[in-house]
JSON list of C-alpha atoms in Angstrom, two decimals:
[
{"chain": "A", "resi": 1, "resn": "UNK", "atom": "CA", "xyz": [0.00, 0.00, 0.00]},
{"chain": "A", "resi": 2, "resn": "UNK", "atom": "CA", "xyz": [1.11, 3.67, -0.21]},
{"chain": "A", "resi": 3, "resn": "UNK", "atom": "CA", "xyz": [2.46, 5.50, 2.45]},
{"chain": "A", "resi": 4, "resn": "UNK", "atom": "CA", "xyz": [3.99, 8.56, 3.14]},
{"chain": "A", "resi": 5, "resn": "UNK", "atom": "CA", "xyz": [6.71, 9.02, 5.91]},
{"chain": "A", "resi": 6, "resn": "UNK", "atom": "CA", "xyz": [7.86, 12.20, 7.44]},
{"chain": "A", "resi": 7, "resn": "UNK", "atom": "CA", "xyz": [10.05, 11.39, 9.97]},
{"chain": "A", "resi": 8, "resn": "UNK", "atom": "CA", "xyz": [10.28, 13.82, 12.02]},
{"chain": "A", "resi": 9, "resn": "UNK", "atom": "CA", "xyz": [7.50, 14.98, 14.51]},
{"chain": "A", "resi": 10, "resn": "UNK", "atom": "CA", "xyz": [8.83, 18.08, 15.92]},
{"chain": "A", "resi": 11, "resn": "UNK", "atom": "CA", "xyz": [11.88, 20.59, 14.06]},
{"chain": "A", "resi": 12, "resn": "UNK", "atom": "CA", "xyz": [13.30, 23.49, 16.13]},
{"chain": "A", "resi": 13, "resn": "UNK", "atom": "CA", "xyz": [15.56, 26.10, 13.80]},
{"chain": "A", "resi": 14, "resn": "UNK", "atom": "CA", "xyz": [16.71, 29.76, 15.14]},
{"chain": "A", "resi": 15, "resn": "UNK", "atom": "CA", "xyz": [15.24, 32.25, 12.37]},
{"chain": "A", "resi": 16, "resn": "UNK", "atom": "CA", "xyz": [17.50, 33.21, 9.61]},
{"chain": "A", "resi": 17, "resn": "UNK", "atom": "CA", "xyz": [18.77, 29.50, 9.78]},
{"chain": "A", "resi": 18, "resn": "UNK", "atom": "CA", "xyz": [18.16, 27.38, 6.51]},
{"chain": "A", "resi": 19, "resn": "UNK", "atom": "CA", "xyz": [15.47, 24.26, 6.66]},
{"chain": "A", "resi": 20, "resn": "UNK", "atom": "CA", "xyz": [15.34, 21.10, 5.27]},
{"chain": "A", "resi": 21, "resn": "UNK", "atom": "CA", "xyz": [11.66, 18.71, 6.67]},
{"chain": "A", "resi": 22, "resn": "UNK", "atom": "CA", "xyz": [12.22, 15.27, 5.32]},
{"chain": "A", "resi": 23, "resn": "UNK", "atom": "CA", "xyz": [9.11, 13.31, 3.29]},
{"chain": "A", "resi": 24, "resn": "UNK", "atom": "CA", "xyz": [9.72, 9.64, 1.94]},
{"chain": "A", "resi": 25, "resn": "UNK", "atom": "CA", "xyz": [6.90, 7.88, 0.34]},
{"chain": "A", "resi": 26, "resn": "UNK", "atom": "CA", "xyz": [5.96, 4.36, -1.34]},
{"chain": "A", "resi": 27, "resn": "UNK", "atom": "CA", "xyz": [5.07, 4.50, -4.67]},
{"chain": "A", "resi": 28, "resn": "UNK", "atom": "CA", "xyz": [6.10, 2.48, -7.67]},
{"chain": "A", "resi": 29, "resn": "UNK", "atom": "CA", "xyz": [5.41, 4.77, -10.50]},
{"chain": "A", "resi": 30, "resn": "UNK", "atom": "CA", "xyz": [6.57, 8.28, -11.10]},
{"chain": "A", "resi": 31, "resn": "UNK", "atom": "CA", "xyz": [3.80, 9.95, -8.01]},
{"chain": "A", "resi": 32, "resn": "UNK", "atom": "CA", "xyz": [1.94, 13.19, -7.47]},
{"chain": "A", "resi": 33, "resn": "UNK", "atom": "CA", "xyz": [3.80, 14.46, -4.71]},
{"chain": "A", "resi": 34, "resn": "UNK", "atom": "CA", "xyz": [2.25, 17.81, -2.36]},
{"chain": "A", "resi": 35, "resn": "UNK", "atom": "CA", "xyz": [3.70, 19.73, 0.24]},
{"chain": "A", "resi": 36, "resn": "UNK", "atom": "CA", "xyz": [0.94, 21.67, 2.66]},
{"chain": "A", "resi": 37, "resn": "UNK", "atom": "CA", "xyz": [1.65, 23.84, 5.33]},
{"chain": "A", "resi": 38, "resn": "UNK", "atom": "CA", "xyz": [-1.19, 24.36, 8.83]},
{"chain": "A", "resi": 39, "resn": "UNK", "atom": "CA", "xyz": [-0.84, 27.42, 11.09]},
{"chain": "A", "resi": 40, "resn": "UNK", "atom": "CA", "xyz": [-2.93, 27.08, 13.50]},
{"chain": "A", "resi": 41, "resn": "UNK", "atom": "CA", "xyz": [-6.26, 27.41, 14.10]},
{"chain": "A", "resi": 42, "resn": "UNK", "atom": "CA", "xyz": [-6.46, 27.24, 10.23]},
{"chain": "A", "resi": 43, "resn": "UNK", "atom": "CA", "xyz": [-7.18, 24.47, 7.26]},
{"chain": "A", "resi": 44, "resn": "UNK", "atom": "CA", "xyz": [-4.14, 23.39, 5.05]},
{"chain": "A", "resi": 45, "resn": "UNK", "atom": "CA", "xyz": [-2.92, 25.31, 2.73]},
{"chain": "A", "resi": 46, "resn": "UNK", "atom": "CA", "xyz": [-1.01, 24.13, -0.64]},
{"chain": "A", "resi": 47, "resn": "UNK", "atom": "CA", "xyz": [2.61, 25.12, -0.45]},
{"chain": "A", "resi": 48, "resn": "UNK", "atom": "CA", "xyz": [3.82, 23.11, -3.54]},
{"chain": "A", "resi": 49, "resn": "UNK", "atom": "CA", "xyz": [2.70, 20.31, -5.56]},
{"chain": "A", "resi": 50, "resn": "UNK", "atom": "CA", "xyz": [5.53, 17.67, -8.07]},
{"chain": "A", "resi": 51, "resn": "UNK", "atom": "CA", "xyz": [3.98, 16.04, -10.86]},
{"chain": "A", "resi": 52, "resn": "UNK", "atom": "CA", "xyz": [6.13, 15.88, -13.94]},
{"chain": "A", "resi": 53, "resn": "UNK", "atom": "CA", "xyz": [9.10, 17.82, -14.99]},
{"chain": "A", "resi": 54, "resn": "UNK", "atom": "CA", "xyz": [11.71, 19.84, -13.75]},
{"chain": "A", "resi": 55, "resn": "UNK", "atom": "CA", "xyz": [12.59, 17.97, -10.09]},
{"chain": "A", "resi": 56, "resn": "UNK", "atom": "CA", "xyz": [13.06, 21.08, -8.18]},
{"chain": "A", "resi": 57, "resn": "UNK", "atom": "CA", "xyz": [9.80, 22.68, -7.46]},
{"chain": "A", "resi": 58, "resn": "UNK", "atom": "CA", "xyz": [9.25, 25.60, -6.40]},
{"chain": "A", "resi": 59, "resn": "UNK", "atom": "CA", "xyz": [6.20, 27.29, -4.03]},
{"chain": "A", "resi": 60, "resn": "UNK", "atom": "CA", "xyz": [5.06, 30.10, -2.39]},
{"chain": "A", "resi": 61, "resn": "UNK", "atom": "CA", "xyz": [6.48, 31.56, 0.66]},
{"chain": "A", "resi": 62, "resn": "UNK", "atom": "CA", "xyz": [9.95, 31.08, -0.39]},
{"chain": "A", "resi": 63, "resn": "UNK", "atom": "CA", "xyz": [9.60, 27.09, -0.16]},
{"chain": "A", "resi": 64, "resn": "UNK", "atom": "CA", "xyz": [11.31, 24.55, -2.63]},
{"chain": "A", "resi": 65, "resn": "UNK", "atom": "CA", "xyz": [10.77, 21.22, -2.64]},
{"chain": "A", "resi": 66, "resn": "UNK", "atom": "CA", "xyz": [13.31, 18.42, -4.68]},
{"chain": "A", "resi": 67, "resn": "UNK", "atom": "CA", "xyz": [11.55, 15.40, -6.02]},
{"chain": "A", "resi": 68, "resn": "UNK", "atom": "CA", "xyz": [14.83, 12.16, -6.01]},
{"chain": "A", "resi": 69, "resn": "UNK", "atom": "CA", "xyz": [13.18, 9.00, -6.99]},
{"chain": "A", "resi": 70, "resn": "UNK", "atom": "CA", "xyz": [16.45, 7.14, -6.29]},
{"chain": "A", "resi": 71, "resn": "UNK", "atom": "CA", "xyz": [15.94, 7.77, -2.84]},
{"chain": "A", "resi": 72, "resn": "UNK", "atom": "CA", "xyz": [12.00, 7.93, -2.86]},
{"chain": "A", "resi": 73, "resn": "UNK", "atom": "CA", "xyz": [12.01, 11.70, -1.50]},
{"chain": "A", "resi": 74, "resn": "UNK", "atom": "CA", "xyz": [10.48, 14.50, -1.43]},
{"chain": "A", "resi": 75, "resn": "UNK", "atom": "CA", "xyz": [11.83, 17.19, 1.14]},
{"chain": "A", "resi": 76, "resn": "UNK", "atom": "CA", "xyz": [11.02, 20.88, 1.78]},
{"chain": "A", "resi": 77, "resn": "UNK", "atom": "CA", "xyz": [13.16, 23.03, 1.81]},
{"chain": "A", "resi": 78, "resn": "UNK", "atom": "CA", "xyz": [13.86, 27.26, 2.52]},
{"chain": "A", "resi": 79, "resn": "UNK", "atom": "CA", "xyz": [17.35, 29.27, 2.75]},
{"chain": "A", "resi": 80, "resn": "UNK", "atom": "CA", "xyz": [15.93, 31.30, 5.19]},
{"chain": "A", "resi": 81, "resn": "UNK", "atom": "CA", "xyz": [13.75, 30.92, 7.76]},
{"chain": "A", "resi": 82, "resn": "UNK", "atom": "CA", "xyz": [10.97, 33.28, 9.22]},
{"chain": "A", "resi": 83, "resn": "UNK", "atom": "CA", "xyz": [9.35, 33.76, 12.41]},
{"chain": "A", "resi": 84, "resn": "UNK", "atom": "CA", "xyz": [5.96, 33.21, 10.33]},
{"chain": "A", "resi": 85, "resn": "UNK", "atom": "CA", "xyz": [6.80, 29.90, 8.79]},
{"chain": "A", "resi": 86, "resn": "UNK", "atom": "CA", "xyz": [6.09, 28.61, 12.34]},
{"chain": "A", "resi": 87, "resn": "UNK", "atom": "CA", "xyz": [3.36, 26.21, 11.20]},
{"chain": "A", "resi": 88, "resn": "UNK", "atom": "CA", "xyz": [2.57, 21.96, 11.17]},
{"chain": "A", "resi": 89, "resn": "UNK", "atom": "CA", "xyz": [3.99, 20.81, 7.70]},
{"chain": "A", "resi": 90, "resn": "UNK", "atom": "CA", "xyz": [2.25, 17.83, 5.69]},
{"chain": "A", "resi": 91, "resn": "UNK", "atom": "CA", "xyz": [3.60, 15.91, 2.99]},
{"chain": "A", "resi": 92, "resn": "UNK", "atom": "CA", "xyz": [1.32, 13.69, 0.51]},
{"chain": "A", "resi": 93, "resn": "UNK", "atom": "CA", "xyz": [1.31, 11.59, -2.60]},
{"chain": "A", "resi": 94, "resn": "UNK", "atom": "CA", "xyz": [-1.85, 11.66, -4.84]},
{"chain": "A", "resi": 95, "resn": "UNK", "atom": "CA", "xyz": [-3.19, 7.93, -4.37]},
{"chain": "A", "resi": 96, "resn": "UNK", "atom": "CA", "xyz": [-2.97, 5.22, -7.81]},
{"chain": "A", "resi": 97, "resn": "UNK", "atom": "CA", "xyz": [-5.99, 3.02, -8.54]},
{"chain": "A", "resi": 98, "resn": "UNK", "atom": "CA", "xyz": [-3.44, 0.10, -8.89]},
{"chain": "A", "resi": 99, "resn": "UNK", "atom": "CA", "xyz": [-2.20, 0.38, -5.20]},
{"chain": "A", "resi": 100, "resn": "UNK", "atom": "CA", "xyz": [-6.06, 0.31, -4.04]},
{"chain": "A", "resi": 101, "resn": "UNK", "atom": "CA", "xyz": [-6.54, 3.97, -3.89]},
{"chain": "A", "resi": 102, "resn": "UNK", "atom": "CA", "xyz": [-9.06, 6.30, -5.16]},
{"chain": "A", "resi": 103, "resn": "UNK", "atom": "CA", "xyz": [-8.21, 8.34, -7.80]},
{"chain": "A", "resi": 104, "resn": "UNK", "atom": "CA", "xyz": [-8.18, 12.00, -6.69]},
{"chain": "A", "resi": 105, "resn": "UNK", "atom": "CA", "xyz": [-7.26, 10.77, -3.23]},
{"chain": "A", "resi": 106, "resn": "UNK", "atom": "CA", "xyz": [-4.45, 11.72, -1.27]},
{"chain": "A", "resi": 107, "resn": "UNK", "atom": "CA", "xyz": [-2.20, 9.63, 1.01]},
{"chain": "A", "resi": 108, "resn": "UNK", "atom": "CA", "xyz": [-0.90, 12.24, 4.00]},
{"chain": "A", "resi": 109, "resn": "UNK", "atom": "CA", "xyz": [2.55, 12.07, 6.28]},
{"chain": "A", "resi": 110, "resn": "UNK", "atom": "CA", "xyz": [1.99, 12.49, 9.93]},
{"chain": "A", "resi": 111, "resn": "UNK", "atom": "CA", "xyz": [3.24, 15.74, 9.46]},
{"chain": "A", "resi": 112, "resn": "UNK", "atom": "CA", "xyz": [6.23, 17.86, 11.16]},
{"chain": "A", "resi": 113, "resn": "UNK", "atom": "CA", "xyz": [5.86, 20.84, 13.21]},
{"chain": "A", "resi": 114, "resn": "UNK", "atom": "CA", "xyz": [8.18, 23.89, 12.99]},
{"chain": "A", "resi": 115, "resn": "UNK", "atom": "CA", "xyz": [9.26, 25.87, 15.89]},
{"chain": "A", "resi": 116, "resn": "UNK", "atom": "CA", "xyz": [11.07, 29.00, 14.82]},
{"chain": "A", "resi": 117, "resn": "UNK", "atom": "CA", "xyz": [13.28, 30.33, 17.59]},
{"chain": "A", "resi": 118, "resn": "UNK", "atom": "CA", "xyz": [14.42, 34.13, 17.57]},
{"chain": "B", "resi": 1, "resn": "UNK", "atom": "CA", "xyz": [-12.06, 33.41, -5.97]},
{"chain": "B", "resi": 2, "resn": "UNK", "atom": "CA", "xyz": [-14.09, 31.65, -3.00]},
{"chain": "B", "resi": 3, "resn": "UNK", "atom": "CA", "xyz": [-12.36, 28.89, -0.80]},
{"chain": "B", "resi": 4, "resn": "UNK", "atom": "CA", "xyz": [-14.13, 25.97, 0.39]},
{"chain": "B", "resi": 5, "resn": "UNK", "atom": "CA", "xyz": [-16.27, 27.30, 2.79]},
{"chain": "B", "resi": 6, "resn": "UNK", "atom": "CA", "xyz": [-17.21, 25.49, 6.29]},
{"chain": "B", "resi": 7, "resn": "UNK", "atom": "CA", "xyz": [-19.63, 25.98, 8.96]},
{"chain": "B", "resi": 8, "resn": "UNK", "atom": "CA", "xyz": [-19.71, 26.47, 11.42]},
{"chain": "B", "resi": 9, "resn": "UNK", "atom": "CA", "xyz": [-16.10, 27.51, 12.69]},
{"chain": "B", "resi": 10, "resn": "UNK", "atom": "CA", "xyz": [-16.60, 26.20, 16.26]},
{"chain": "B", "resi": 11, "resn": "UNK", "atom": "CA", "xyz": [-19.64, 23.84, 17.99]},
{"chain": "B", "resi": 12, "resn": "UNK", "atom": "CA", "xyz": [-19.70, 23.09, 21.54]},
{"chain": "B", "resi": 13, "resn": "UNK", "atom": "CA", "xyz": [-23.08, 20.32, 22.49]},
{"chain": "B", "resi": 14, "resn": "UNK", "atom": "CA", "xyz": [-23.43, 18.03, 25.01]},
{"chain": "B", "resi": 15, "resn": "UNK", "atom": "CA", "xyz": [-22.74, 14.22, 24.53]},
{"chain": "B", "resi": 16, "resn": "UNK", "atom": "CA", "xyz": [-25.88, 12.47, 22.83]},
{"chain": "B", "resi": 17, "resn": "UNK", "atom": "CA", "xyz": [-26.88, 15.29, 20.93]},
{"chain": "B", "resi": 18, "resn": "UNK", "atom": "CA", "xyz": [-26.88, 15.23, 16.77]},
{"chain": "B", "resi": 19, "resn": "UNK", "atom": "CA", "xyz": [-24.25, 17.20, 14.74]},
{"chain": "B", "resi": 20, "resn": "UNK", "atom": "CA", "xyz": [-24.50, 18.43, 11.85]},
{"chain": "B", "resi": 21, "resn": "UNK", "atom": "CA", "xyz": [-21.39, 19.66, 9.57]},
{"chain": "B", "resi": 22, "resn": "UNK", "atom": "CA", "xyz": [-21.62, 21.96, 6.70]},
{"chain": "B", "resi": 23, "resn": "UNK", "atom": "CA", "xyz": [-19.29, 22.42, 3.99]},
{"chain": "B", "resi": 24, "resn": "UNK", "atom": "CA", "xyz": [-19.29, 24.12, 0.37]},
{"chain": "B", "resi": 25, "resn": "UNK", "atom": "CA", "xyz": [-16.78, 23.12, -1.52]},
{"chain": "B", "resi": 26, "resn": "UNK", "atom": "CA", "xyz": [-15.21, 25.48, -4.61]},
{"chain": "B", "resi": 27, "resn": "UNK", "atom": "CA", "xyz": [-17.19, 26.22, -8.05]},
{"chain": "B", "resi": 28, "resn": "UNK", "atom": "CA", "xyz": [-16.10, 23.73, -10.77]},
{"chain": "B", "resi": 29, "resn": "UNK", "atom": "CA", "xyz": [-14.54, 20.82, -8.00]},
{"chain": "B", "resi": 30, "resn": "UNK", "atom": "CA", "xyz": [-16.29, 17.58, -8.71]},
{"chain": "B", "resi": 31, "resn": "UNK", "atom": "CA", "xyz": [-14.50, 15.92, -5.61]},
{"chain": "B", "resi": 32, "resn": "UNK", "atom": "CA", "xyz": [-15.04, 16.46, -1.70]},
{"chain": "B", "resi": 33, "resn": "UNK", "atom": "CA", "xyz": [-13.17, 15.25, 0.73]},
{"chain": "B", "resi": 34, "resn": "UNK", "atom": "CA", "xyz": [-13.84, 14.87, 4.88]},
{"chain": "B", "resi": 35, "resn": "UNK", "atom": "CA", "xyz": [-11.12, 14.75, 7.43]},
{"chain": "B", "resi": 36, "resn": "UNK", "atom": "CA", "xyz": [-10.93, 14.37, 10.90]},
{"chain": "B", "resi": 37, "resn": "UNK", "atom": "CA", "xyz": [-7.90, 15.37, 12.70]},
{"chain": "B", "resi": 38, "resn": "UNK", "atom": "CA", "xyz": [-6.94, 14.82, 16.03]},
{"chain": "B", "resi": 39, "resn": "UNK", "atom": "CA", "xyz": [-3.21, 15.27, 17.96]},
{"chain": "B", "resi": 40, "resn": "UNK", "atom": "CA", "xyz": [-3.30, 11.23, 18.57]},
{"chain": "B", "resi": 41, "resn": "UNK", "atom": "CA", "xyz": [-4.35, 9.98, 14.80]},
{"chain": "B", "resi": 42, "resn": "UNK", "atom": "CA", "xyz": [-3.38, 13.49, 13.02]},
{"chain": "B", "resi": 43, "resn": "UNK", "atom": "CA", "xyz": [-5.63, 13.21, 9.37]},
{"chain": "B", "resi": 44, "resn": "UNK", "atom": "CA", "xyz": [-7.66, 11.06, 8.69]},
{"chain": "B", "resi": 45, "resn": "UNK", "atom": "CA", "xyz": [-9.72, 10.89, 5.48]},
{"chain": "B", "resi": 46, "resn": "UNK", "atom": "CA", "xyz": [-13.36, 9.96, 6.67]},
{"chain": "B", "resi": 47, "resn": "UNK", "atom": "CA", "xyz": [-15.46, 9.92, 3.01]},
{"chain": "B", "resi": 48, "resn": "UNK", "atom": "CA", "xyz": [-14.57, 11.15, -0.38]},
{"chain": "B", "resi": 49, "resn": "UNK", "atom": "CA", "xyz": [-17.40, 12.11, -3.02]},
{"chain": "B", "resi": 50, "resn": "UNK", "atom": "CA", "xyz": [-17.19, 12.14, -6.59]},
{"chain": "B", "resi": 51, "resn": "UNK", "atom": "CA", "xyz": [-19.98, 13.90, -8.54]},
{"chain": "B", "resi": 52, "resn": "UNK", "atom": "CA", "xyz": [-21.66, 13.62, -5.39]},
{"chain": "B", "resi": 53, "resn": "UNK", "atom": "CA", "xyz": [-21.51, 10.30, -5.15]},
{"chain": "B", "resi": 54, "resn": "UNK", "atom": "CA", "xyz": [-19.97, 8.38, -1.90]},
{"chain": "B", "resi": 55, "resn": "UNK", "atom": "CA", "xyz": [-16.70, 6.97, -3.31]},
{"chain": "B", "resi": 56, "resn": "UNK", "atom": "CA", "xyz": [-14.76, 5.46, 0.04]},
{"chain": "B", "resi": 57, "resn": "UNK", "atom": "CA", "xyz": [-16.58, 5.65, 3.30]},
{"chain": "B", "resi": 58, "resn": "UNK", "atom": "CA", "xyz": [-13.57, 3.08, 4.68]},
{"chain": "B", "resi": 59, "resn": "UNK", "atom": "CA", "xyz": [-12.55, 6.33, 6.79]},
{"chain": "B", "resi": 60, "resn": "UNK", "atom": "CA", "xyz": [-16.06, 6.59, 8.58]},
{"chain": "B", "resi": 61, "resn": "UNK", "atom": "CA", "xyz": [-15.25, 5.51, 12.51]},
{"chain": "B", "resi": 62, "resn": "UNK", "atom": "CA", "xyz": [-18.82, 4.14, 12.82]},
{"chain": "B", "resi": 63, "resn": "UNK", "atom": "CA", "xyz": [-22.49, 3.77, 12.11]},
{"chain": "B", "resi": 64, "resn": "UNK", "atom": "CA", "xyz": [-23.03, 7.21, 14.16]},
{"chain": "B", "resi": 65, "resn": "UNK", "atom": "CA", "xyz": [-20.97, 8.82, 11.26]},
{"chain": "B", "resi": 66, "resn": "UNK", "atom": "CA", "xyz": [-22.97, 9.71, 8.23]},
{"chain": "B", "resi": 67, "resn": "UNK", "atom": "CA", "xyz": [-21.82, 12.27, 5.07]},
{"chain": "B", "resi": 68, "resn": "UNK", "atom": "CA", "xyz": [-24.31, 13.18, 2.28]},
{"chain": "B", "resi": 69, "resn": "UNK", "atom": "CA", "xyz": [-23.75, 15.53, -1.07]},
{"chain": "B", "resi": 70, "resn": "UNK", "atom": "CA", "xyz": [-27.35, 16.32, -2.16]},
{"chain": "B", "resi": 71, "resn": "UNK", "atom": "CA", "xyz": [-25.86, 18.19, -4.89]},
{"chain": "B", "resi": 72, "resn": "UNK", "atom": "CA", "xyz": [-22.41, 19.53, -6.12]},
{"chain": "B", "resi": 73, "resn": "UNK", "atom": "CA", "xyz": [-22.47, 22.65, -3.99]},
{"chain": "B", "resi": 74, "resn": "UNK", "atom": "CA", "xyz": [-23.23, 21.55, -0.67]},
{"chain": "B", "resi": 75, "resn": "UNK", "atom": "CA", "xyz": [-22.45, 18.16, 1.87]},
{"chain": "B", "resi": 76, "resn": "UNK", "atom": "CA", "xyz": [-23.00, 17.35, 5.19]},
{"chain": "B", "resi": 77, "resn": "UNK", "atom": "CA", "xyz": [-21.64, 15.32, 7.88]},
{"chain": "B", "resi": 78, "resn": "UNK", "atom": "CA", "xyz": [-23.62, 14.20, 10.74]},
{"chain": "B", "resi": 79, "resn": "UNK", "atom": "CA", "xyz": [-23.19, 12.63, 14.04]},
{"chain": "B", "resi": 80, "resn": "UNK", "atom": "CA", "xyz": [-25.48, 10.90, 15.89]},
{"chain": "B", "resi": 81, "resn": "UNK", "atom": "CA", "xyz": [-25.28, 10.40, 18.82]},
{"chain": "B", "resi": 82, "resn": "UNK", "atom": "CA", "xyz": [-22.30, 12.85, 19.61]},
{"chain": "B", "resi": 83, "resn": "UNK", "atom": "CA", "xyz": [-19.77, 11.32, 22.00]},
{"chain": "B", "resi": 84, "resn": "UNK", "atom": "CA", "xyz": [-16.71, 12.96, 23.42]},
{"chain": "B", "resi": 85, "resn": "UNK", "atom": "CA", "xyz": [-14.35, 10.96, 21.57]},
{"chain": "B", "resi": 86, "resn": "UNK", "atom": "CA", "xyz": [-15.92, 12.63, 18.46]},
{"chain": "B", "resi": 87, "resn": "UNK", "atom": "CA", "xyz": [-14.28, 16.03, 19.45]},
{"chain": "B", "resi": 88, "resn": "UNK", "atom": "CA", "xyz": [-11.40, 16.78, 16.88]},
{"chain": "B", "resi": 89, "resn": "UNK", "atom": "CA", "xyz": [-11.50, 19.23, 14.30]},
{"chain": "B", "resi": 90, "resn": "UNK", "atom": "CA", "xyz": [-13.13, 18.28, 10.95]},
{"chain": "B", "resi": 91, "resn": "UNK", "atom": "CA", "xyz": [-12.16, 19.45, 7.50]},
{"chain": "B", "resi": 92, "resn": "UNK", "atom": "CA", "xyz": [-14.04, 19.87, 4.23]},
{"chain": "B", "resi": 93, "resn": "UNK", "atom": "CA", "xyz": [-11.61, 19.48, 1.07]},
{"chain": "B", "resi": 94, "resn": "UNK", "atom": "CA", "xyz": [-12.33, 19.53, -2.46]},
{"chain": "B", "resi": 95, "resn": "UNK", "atom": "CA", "xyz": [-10.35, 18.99, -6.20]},
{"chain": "B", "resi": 96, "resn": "UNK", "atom": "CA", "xyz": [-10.96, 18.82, -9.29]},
{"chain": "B", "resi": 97, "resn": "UNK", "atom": "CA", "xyz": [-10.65, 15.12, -8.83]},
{"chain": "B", "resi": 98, "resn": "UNK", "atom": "CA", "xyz": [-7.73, 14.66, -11.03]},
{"chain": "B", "resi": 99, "resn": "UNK", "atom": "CA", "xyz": [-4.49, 12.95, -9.17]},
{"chain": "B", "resi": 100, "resn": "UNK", "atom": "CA", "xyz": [-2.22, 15.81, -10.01]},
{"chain": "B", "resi": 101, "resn": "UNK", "atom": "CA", "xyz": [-4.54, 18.20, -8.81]},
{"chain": "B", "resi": 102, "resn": "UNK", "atom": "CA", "xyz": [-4.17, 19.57, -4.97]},
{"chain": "B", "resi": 103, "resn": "UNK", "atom": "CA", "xyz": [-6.86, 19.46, -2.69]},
{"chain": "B", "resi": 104, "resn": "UNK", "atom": "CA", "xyz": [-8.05, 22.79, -1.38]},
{"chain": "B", "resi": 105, "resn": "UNK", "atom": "CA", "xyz": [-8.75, 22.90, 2.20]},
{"chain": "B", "resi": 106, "resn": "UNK", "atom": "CA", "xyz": [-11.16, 24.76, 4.53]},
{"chain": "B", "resi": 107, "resn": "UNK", "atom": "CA", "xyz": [-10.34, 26.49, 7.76]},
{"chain": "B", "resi": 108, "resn": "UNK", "atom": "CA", "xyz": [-12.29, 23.60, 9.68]},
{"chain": "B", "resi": 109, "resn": "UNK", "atom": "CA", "xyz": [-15.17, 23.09, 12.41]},
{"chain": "B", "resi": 110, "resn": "UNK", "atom": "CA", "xyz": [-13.59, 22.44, 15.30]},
{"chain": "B", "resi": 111, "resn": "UNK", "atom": "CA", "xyz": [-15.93, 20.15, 17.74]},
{"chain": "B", "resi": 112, "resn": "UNK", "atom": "CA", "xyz": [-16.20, 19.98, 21.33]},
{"chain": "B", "resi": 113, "resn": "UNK", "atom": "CA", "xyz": [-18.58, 17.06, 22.64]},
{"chain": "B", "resi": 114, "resn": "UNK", "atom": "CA", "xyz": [-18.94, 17.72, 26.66]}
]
C-alpha cells in the first residue's frame, strides 16, 4: 500500500537558519507528490505540488521542494527561515488506482511541526 | 475566488446530541473530501465524493458517522449520537478530482462534545 513518511514529529531552527523537513513515500510509478503547510487554528494550505518535470519545485512563501526518486524523497526546503513559517507541515502523494486507492485521493505524512526560535 | 467554505467555525453540544457539519466546496470541484484530525491519529480521510456520489466511506469511525452531497455545492456530515471521543477538528476538502490536482482545504469546524 502507499504510504507517506515524514520522519520527524517536531523541528526546532533559530530564524534566519536554513530548513530542510524530510518526506519519503511508497510509490512504484513516477507519483503526485504535495507539500501543505497548517498554522494554526487554520485548514491546510497548498505550499507546492511535483507532478512531472523539472525535479526542483518551487512554491510560495519562499519554499522549494526536490523530487529524487532514487531515494524515494520528497523534502522541503527554505534558505531562510521566518518567524511566520512557524506552522505543522504535511507531505502527501496523490493515491494510484493500482495500489487500491481512489483516484483523486491523497495519502498524507503524519506531518512535522516547525518551531522557529528568535 | 471563493475557498471551500465550512460551517460552522466552532460547535460546543453536550454528549448524545446530533451534529450536523456543513461544507461548500469550490465552483467547478467535482471531488469532496472529509477529514478528521486529532493530535493522537493526526488526518484522517473519513469519506470522499465524486460527482456527489460516496466513493470510500472506509474512513467513517462508525455507524453514528454519516456524510451526504445532495448536490455539487453543498455536503453534510452528521453525528449521531455525539460522544466525546468525536471532538477533533473536521475538515471539508475539495479537487478537481484529477491525481495531479491539490486538494483545497477549509479552515475547519472544530468540535467539542462535553
Amino acid at each position: 500500500a502507499q504510504s507517506v513518511t515524514q520522519p520527524d514529529i517536531h523541528i526546532t531552527v533559530s530564524e534566519g537558519a536554513s530548513l530542510e523537513l524530510r518526506c519519503n513515500y511508497s510509490y512504484g510509478a513516477t507519483p503526485y507528490l504535495f507539500w501543505y503547510v497548517q498554522s494554526p487554528g487554520q485548514g491546510l494550505q497548498l505550499l507546492l505540488k511535483y507532478f512531472s518535470g523539472d525535479t526542483l519545485v518551487q512554491g510560495i512563501k519562499g519554499f522549494e521542494a526536490e523530487f529524487k526518486r532514487s531515494q524515494s524523497s520528497f523534502n522541503l526546503r527554505k534558505p531562510s527561515v521566518h518567524w511566520s513559517d512557524a506552522a505543522e507541515y504535511f507531505c502527501a502523494v496523490g493515491a494510484a488506482r493500482n495500489y487500491g486507492g481512489s483516484q483523486g485521493n491523497l495519502i498524507f505524512g503524519k506531518g512535522t511541526k516547525l518551531s522557529v526560535k528568535p | 475566488d471563493a475557498g471551500v467554505i465550512q460551517s460552522p467555525r466552532h460547535e460546543v453540544t453536550e454528549m448524545g446530541q446530533e451534529v450536523t457539519l456543513r461544507c461548500k466546496p469550490i465552483s467547478g470541484h467535482n471531488s469532496l473530501f472529509w477529514y478528521r484530525q486529532t493530535m493522537m491519529r493526526g488526518l484522517e480521510l473519513l469519506i470522499y465524493f465524486n460527482n456527489n456520489v460516496p466513493i470510500d466511506d472506509s474512513g467513517m469511525p462508525e455507524d453514528r458517522f454519516s456524510a451526504k452531497m445532495p448536490n455539487a455545492s453543498f455536503s453534510t456530515l452528521k453525528i449521531q449520537p455525539s460522544e466525546p471521543r468525536d471532538s477533533a477538528v473536521y475538515f471539508c476538502a475539495s479537487s478537481s478530482g484529477q491525481n495531479n490536482q491539490p486538494q483545497h482545504f477549509g479552515d475547519g469546524t472544530r468540535l467539542s462534545i462535553l
